[in-house]
Coordinates of C-alpha atoms in Angstrom, one line a residue:
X253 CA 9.1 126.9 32.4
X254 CA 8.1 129.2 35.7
X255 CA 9.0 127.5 38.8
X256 CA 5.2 126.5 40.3
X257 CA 4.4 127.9 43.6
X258 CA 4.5 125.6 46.3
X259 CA 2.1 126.4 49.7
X260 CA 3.1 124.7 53.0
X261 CA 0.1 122.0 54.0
X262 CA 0.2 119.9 57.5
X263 CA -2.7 117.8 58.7
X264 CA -5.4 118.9 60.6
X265 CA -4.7 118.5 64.3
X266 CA -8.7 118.1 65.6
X267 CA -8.9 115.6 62.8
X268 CA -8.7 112.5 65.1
X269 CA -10.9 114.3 67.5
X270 CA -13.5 114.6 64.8
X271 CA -13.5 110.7 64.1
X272 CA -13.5 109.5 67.2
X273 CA -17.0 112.1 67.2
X274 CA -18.2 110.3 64.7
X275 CA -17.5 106.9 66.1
X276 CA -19.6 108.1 69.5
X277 CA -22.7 109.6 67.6
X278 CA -23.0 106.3 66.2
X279 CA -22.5 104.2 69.1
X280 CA -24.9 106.5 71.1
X281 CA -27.5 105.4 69.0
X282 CA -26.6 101.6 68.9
X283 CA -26.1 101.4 72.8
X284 CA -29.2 103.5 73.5
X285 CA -31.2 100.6 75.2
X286 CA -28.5 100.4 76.8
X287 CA -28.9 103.1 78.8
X288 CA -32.8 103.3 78.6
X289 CA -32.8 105.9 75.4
X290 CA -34.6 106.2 72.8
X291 CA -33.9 105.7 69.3
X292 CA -35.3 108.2 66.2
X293 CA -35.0 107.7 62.6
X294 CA -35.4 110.4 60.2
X295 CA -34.1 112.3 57.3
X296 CA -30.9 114.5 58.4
X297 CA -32.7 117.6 57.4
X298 CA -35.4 117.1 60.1
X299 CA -35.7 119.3 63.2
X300 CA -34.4 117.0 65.5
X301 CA -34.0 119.4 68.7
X302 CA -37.4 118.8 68.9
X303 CA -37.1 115.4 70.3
X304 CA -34.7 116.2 72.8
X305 CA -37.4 117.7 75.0
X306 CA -37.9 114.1 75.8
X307 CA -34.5 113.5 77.1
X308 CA -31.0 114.1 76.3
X309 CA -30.9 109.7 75.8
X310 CA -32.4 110.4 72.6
X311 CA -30.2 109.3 69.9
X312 CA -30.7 109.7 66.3
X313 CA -29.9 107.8 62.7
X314 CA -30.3 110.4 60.4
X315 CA -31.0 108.4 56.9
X316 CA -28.8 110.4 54.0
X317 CA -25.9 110.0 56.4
X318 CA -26.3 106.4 57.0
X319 CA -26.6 106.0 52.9
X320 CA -23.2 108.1 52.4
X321 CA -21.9 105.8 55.1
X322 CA -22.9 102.1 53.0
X323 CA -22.1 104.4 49.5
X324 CA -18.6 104.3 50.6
X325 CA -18.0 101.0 50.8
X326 CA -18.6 99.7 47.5
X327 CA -18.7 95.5 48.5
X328 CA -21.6 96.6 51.1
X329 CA -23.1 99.0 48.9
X330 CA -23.7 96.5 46.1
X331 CA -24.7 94.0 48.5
X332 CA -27.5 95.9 49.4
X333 CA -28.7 97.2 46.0
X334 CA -28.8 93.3 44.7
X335 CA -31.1 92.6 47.8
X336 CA -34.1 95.6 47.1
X337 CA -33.4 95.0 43.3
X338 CA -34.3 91.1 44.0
X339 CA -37.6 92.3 46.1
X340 CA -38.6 93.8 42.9
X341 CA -37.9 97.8 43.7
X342 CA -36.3 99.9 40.6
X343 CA -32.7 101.1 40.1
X344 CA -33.6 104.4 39.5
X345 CA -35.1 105.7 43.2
X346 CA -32.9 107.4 46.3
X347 CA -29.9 105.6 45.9
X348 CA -29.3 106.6 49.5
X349 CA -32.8 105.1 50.6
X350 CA -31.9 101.8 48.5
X351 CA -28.5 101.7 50.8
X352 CA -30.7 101.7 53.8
X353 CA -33.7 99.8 53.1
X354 CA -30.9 96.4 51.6
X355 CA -29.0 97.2 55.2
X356 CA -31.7 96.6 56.9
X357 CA -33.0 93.7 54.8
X358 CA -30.2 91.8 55.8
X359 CA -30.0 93.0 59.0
X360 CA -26.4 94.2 58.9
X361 CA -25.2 97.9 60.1
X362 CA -21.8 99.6 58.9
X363 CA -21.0 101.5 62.1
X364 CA -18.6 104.8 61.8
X365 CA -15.4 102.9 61.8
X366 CA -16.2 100.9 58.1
X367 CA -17.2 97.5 60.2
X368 CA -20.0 96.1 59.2
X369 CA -21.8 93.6 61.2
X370 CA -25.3 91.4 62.1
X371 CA -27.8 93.3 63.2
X372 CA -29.4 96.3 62.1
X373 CA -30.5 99.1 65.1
X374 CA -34.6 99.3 64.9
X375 CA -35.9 103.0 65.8
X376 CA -38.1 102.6 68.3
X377 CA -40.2 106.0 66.5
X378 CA -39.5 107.6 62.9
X379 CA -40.0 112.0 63.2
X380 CA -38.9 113.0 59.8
X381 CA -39.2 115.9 57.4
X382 CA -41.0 115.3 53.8
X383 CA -39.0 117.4 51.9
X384 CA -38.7 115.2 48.6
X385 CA -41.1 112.6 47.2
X386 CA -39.4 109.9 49.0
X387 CA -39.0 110.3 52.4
X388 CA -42.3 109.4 53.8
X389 CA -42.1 106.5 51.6
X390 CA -38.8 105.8 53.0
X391 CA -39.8 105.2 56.6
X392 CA -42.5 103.9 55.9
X393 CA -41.5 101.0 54.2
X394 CA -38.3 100.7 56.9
X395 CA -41.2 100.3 59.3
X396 CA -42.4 97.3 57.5
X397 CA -39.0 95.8 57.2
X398 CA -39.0 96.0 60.9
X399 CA -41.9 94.6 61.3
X400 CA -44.9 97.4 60.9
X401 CA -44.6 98.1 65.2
X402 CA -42.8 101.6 64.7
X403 CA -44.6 105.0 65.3
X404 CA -44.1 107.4 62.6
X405 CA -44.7 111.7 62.4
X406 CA -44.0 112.6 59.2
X407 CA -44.2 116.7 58.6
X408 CA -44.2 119.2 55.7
X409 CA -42.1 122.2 54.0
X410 CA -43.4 124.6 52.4
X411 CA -40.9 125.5 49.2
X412 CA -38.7 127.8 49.9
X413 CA -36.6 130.6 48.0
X414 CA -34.2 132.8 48.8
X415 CA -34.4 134.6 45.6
X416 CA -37.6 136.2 48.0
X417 CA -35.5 137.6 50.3
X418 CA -37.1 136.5 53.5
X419 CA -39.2 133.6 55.2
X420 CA -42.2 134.8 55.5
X421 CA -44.8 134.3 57.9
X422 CA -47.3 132.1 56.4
X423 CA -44.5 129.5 55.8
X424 CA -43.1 129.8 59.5
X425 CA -46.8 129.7 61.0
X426 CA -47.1 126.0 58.5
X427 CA -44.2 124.4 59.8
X428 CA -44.5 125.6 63.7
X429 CA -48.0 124.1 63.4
X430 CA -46.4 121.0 62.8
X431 CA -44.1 120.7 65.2
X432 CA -46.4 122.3 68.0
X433 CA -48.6 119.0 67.0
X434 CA -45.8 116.6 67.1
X435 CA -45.1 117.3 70.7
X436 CA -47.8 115.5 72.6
X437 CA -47.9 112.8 69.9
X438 CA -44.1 112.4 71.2
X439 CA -45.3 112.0 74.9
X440 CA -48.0 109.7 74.0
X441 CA -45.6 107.3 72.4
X442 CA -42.8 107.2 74.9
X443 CA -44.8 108.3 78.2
X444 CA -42.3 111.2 78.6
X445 CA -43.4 114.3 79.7
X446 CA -42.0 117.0 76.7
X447 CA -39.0 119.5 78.7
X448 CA -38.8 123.4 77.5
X449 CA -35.3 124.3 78.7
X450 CA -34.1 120.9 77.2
X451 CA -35.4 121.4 73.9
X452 CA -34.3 125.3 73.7
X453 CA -30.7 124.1 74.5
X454 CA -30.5 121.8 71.7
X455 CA -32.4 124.2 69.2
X456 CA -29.7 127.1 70.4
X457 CA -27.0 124.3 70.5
X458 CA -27.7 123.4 66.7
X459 CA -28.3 127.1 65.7
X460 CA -24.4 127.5 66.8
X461 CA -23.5 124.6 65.3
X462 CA -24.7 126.1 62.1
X463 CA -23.2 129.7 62.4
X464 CA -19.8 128.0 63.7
X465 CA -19.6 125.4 60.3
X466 CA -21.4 128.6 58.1
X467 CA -17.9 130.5 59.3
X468 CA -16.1 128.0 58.7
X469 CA -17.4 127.9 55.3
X470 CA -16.2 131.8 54.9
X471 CA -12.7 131.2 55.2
X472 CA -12.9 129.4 52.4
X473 CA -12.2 132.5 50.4
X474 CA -8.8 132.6 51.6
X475 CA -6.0 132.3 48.9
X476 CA -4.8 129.6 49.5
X477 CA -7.8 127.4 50.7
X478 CA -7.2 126.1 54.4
X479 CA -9.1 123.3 53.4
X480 CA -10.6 120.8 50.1
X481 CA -14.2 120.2 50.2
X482 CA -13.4 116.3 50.4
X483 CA -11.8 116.8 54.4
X484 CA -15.0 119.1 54.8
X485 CA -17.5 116.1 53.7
X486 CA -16.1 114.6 57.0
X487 CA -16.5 117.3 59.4
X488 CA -20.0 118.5 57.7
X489 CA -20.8 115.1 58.3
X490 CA -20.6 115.4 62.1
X491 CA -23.2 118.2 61.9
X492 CA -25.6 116.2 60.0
X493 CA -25.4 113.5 63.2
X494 CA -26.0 115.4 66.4
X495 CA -25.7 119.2 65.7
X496 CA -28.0 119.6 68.7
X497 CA -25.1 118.5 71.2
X498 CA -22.7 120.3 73.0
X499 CA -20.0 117.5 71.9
X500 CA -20.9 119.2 68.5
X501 CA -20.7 122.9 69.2
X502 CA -17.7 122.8 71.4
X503 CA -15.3 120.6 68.3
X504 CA -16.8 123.0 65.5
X505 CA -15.1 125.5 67.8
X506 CA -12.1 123.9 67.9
X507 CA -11.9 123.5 64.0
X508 CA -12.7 127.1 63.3
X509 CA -9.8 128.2 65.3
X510 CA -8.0 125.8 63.7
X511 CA -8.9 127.1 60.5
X512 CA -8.6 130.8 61.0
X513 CA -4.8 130.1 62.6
X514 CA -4.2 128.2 59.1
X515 CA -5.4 130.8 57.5
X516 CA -3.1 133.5 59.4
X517 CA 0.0 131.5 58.6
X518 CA -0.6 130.7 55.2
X519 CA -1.3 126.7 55.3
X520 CA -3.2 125.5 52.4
X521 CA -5.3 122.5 51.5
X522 CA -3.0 122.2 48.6
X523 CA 0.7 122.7 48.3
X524 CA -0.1 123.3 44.6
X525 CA -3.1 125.5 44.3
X526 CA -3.3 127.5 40.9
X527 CA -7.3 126.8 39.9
X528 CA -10.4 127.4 42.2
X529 CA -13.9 125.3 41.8
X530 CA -17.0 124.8 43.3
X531 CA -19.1 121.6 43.3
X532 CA -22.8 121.6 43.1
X533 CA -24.0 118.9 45.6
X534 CA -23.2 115.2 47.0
X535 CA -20.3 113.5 45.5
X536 CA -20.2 109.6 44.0
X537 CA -19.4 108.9 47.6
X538 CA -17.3 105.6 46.0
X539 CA -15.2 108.2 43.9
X540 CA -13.6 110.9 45.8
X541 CA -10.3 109.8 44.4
X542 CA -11.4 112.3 42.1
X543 CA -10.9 114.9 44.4
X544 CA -7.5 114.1 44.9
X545 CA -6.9 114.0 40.9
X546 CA -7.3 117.2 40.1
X547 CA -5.6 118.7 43.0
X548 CA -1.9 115.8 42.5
X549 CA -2.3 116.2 38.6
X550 CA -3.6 120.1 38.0
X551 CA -3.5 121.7 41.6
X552 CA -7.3 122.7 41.2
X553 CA -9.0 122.4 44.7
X554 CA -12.3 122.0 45.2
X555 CA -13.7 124.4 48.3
X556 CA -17.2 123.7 48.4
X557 CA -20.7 123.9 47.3
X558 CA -24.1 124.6 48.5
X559 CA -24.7 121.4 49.6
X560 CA -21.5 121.3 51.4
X561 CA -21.8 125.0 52.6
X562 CA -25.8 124.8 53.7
X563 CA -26.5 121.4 54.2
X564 CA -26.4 122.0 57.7
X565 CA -26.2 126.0 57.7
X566 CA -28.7 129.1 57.3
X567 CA -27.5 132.0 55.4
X568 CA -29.5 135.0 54.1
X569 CA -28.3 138.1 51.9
X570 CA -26.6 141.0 53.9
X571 CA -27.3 144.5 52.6
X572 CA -24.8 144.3 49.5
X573 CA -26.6 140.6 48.3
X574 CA -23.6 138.5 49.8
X575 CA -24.2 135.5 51.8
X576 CA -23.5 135.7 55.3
X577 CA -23.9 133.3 57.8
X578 CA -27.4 133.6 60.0
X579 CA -26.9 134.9 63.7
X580 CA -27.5 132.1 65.8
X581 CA -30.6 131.9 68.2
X582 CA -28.2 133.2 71.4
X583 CA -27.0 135.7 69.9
X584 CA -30.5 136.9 68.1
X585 CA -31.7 137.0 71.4
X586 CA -34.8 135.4 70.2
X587 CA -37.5 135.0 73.2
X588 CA -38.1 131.3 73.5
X589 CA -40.3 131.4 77.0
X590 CA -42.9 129.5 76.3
X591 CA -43.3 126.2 74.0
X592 CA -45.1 128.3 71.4
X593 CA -42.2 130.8 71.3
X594 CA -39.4 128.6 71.2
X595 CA -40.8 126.2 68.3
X596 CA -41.5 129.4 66.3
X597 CA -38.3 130.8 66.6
X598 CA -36.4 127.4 65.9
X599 CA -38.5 127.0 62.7
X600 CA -37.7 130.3 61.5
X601 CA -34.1 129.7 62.1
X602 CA -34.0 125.9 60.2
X603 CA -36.4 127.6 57.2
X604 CA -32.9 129.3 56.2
X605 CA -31.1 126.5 55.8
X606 CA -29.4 126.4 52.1
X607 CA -30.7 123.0 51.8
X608 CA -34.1 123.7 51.2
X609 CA -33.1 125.6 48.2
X610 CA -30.5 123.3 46.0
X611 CA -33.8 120.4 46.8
X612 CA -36.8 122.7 45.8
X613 CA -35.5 125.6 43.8
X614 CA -33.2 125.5 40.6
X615 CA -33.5 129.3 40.1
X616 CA -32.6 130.5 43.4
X617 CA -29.8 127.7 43.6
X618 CA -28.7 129.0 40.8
X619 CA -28.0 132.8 41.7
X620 CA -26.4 131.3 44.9
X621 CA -24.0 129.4 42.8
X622 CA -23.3 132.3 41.0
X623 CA -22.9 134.3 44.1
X624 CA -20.9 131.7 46.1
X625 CA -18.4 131.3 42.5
X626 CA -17.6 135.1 42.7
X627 CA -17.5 135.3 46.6
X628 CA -15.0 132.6 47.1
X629 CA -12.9 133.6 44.1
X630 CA -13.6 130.0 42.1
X631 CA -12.3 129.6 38.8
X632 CA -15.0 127.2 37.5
X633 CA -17.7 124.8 38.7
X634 CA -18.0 121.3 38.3
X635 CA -22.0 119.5 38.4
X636 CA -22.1 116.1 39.1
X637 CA -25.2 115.2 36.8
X638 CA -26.6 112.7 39.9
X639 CA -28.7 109.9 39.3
X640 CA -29.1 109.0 42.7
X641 CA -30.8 112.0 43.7
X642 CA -33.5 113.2 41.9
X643 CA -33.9 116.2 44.2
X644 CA -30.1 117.6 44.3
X645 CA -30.6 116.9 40.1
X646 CA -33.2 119.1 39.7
X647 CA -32.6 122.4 37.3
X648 CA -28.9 121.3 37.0
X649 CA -28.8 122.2 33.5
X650 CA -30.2 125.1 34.2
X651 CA -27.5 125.6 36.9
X652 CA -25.2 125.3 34.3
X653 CA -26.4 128.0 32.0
X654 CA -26.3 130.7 34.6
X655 CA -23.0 130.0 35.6
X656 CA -21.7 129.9 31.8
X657 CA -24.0 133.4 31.3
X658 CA -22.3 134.7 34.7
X659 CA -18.6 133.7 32.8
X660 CA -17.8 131.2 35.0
X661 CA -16.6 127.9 32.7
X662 CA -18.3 124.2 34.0
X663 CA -17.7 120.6 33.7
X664 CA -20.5 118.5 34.2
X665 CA -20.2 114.4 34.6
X666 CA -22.7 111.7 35.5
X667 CA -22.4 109.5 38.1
X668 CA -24.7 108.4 41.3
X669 CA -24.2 109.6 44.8
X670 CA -24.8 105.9 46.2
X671 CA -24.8 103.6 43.3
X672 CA -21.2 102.3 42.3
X673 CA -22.4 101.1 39.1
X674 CA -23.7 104.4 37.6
X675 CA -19.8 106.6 38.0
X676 CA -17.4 105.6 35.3
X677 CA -14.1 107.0 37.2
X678 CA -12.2 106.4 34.5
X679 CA -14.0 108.5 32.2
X680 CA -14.7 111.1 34.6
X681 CA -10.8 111.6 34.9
X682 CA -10.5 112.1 30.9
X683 CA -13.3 114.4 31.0
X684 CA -11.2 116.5 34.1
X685 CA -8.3 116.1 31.9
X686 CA -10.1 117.9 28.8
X687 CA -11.9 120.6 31.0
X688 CA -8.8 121.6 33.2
X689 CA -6.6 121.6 29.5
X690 CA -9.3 123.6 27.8
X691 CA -9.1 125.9 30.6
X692 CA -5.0 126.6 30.0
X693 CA -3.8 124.0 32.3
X694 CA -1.4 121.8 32.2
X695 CA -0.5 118.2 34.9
X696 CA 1.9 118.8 36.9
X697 CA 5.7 118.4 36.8
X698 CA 6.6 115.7 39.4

């Protein structure tokens, strides 16, 4: 038998850093009365630089985030499923809204560090995106956990595809409608008077935010892989929290330097790298042991997916149909004078967001699965079939088929990005071990 290649691998050195990130962004928004803030609620898709024109206290508890966060802890997680199933609401909605909604039904918060304790953080206003069929519903009903006194702006998206090429005007002029409409609502419910220059910091702050991670997320292409999708959950994650902050910009700085020097000297995710997959969206947050399977037992590494990759990143086609990474708003040199200006040009920048496609369009997320397989030299794709998520779900079949037609080989298993109960990890494991055998490999020699 051929001696199997061994890569060197070494810890990430900002990965500390990034915790103790995560840890603040949390606290900010507990502590925010604190210190006079303000506290927004609000799916993590939503254009939260808009708020900060009111003030850089404004702290936010972005909803899909705070799910993930209960999903992975299993005890807490099933604690709060039993308490909305016993109020009489199905098994089968947002697993990630279920999560919240039984946190804040018994009044307990998991903070950043896994503690959970009494005493869930009310928003004193909800500003959040409708991008699926449950968010409005999901604030709206956290309002009248919290007792029916909370201000809500709830806004629009038009669907978007990128197999179109371009945002076009009509949609842009929607949205900025919107937002240009949520401003003096804003002042009217805190009594603060909306600030330019603050809000075009954090809209130019997130928009480097999103090119720095998006570059990040190209040297993944490297051979070997400086890093597994499963350490990228937890730095995407930080994006998802407070992109809009220089705290933000300045550590996804540090980690793309990071990267590229790993990438220079040759240190790899995995020591045994020999197969190459991409994912499709959110994981069973409760099993990313699986992660670790097929990279111990087969030396497959996972390095990304279009949720992982655009969650929190615009991209568009370059002149040769590759995804590239989106200049960011500095370096557009977009005019942002005025409030009109500004709002219009942030809208057109968080309209290219990959995000908008994998929710809204199974065709187009399909061609940029098949584009992101071939760009980042993957081997094979894996779906996670996900009842949890009816939006990240839809067209997966028909995900699959494009990939198969594009000869790229996939592995699909069910399981539920916030519901413990619906992933059988055992199975899934057998299911790896029949996909990565079909596909000529064999576990490794310890």
């Amino acid at each position: 038998m051929a001696e199997e290649k061994r890569y060197k691998t070494e810890p990430f050195k900002c990965w500390q850093e990034a915790k103790q990130l995560r840890l603040k962004f949390y606290n900010d928004y507990t502590r925010a009365h604190e210190v006079g803030g303000i506290r927004v609620a609000g799916s993590g898709a939503s254009f939260f630089a808009l708020p900060i024109g009111l003030g850089w206290d404004v702290q936010f508890l972005t909803g899909e985030t705070y799910g993930a966060s209960v999903s992975s802890r299993p005890e807490f997680s099933l604690e709060c499923m039993e308490e909305v199933e016993r109020r009489g609401y199905a098994r089968d909605i947002c697993s990630y809204m279920r999560n919240y909604w039984g946190s804040a039904m018994l009044n307990k918060f998991i903070h950043a560090d896994g503690r959970v304790e009494d005493g869930f953080p009310k928003p004193d206003l909800i500003f959040s995106v409708h991008i699926c069929c449950g968010h409005a519903n999901w604030y709206r009903h956290v309002n009248e956990i919290e007792g029916g006194d909370i201000p809500m702006y709830f806004y629009d998206l038009p669907c978007m595809t990128l197999a179109e090429g371009t945002v076009n005007k009509r949609r842009v002029d929607y949205v900025t409608a919107q937002m240009l409409e949520a401003i003096p609502w804003m002042e009217k419910i805190t009594g603060r008077t909306w600030d330019l220059e603050k809000f075009v910091e954090a809209a130019q702050n997130e928009s480097e935010t999103s090119k720095l991670w998006a570059e990040i997320c190209m040297l993944q292409k490297a051979i070997p892989a400086p890093m597994e999708e499963k350490t990228a959950y937890s730095f995407q994650g930080l994006t998802a929290l407070r992109a809009q902050s220089k705290e933000c910009v300045d550590f996804m700085r540090v980690l793309l330097d990071e990267i590229k020097d790993r990438v220079e000297r040759g240190i790899a995710a995995s020591e045994h790298e020999r197969f190459r997959v991409i994912t499709d969206s959110n994981p069973p947050w409760s099993g990313l042991e699986l992660f670790r399977y097929m990279d111990r037992n087969y030396g497959v590494i996972s390095l990304g997916s279009i949720y992982t990759f655009g969650l929190h990143a615009a991209w568009e086609y370059d002149e040769n149909g590759m995804l590239v990474p989106v200049k960011s708003l500095r370096e557009l040199g977009v005019p942002m004078r005025t409030r009109e200006e500004a709002v219009r040009a942030y809208t057109e920048f968080k309209l290219k967001f990959l995000q908008l496609f994998f929710l809204l369009d199974p065709i187009a997320k399909s061609q940029i699965m098949v584009k992101m397989a071939k760009q980042w030299n993957a081997d094979a794709a894996i779906i996670h079939l996900n009842r949890g998520c009816e939006g990240s779900a839809l067209g997966q079949k028909e995900n699959r088929l494009a990939l198969i037609e594009a000869g790229i080989p996939v592995m699909t298993y069910e399981g539920n990005v916030g519901d413990d109960r619906d992933f059988d990890l055992a199975r899934t494991k057998e299911k790896m071990d029949s996909f990565f055998e079909g596909q000529g490999l064999r576990k490794l020699t310890k």
